[in-house]
Amino acid sequence: MPLYEHVLIARQDLSNAQAEGLIEHFSTVITDHGGKVADTEYWGVKTMAYKINKNRKGHYLFLRTDAPSAAVQEMERLARLHDDVMRVLTVKVDAHEDGPSVQMQKRDDRGERGDRPRR
């Protein structure tokens, strides 16, 4: 089955428990349609680059799934209909990375940036 990564942005006025409940809700949608959720992460409340529906911040949710396209389409459809979800991004990947995503890694764990070329 294809591998996907999903990022959802939920409204800022939700509690952390409600935002993590959204992860569980969409995970069950994927599993009910024959898919498997490999990993989930709650990235917390982050400031967005621009306002979405008059919100400056949002709860960021991340899912790694191994699911058929029908399960992904149903999850996206339900996310777009859900009042608390503002945006959904789904990306098809070749392989899931081991460990936490880049958002969850500490700055020290990301490695050196190296020297920048002089102009």
Coordinates of C-alpha atoms in Angstrom, one line a residue:
M1 CA 0.0 0.0 0.0
P2 CA 1.2 3.6 -0.6
L3 CA 2.7 5.6 2.2
Y4 CA 1.4 9.0 3.1
E5 CA 2.2 11.9 5.5
H6 CA -0.7 14.2 6.6
V7 CA -0.5 17.5 8.3
L8 CA -3.7 19.0 9.7
I9 CA -4.1 22.5 11.2
A10 CA -6.9 22.8 13.8
R11 CA -8.4 26.0 15.3
Q12 CA -6.4 27.7 18.0
D13 CA -9.2 27.8 20.6
L14 CA -9.3 24.0 21.0
S15 CA -7.7 22.5 24.1
N16 CA -4.7 20.2 23.7
A17 CA -6.9 17.2 24.6
Q18 CA -9.4 18.1 21.9
A19 CA -6.7 18.5 19.3
E20 CA -5.2 15.1 20.2
G21 CA -8.7 13.7 20.0
L22 CA -8.8 14.8 16.3
I23 CA -5.7 12.6 15.8
E24 CA -7.5 9.6 17.2
H25 CA -10.6 10.4 15.2
F26 CA -8.8 10.5 11.9
S27 CA -6.7 7.5 12.8
T28 CA -9.8 5.5 13.3
V29 CA -11.1 6.6 9.9
I30 CA -7.9 5.4 8.2
T31 CA -8.0 2.0 10.1
D32 CA -11.7 1.5 9.4
H33 CA -11.1 1.8 5.6
G34 CA -8.3 -0.8 5.6
G35 CA -5.3 1.4 6.3
K36 CA -2.7 1.5 9.1
V37 CA -1.4 4.5 11.0
A38 CA 2.3 4.1 11.5
D39 CA 3.0 7.2 13.7
T40 CA 1.2 10.3 15.0
E41 CA 2.6 13.5 16.5
Y42 CA 1.1 16.5 18.1
W43 CA 3.3 19.5 17.2
G44 CA 1.5 22.0 19.4
V45 CA 0.2 25.5 18.8
K46 CA 2.2 27.4 16.2
T47 CA 2.0 30.8 14.6
M48 CA 1.0 30.7 11.0
A49 CA 2.5 32.8 8.2
Y50 CA -0.9 34.3 7.4
K51 CA -4.4 34.3 8.8
I52 CA -6.7 31.5 8.0
N53 CA -10.4 32.0 8.9
K54 CA -9.3 35.0 11.1
N55 CA -6.9 32.7 13.1
R56 CA -3.3 33.7 13.6
K57 CA -2.3 30.4 15.3
G58 CA -3.3 26.8 15.0
H59 CA -2.8 23.3 16.5
Y60 CA -0.6 21.2 14.2
L61 CA -1.2 17.5 13.9
F62 CA 0.9 15.0 12.0
L63 CA 0.1 11.4 10.8
R64 CA 2.1 8.8 9.0
T65 CA -0.1 6.3 7.3
D66 CA 0.1 3.2 5.1
A67 CA -3.3 3.2 3.5
P68 CA -5.1 2.7 0.2
S69 CA -6.1 5.8 -1.7
A70 CA -9.8 5.4 -0.8
A71 CA -9.0 5.6 2.9
V72 CA -7.0 8.7 2.4
Q73 CA -9.7 10.4 0.3
E74 CA -12.3 9.6 2.9
M75 CA -10.1 11.0 5.7
E76 CA -9.4 14.2 3.7
R77 CA -13.2 14.5 2.9
L78 CA -14.1 14.2 6.6
A79 CA -11.3 16.6 7.6
R80 CA -12.5 19.3 5.2
L81 CA -16.1 18.9 6.5
H82 CA -15.0 19.0 10.2
D83 CA -15.5 22.5 11.7
D84 CA -12.3 22.4 13.8
V85 CA -9.9 21.6 11.0
M86 CA -8.8 24.6 8.9
R87 CA -6.3 23.0 6.5
V88 CA -5.2 19.5 5.4
L89 CA -2.0 18.6 3.5
T90 CA -1.4 15.0 2.3
V91 CA 1.9 14.0 0.7
K92 CA 2.7 10.6 -0.8
V93 CA 6.2 9.5 0.3
D94 CA 8.4 6.6 -0.8
A95 CA 9.4 5.6 2.8
H96 CA 8.7 6.8 6.3
E97 CA 11.6 8.2 8.2
D98 CA 12.6 6.6 11.4
G99 CA 12.3 8.6 14.6
P100 CA 10.6 11.9 15.2
S101 CA 9.8 14.3 12.4
V102 CA 12.0 17.4 11.9
Q103 CA 9.5 19.6 13.8
M104 CA 9.9 17.5 16.9
Q105 CA 13.7 17.3 16.9
K106 CA 15.8 19.6 19.0
R107 CA 17.9 22.2 17.3
D108 CA 21.1 20.4 18.5
D109 CA 19.9 17.1 16.8
R110 CA 19.4 18.6 13.4
G111 CA 23.1 18.9 12.6
E112 CA 25.3 21.7 11.5
R113 CA 24.3 24.1 8.8
G114 CA 27.8 24.4 7.5
D115 CA 29.6 27.4 6.3
R116 CA 27.6 29.7 4.1
P117 CA 29.3 30.9 0.9
R118 CA 30.4 34.5 0.9
R119 CA 29.0 36.9 -1.6

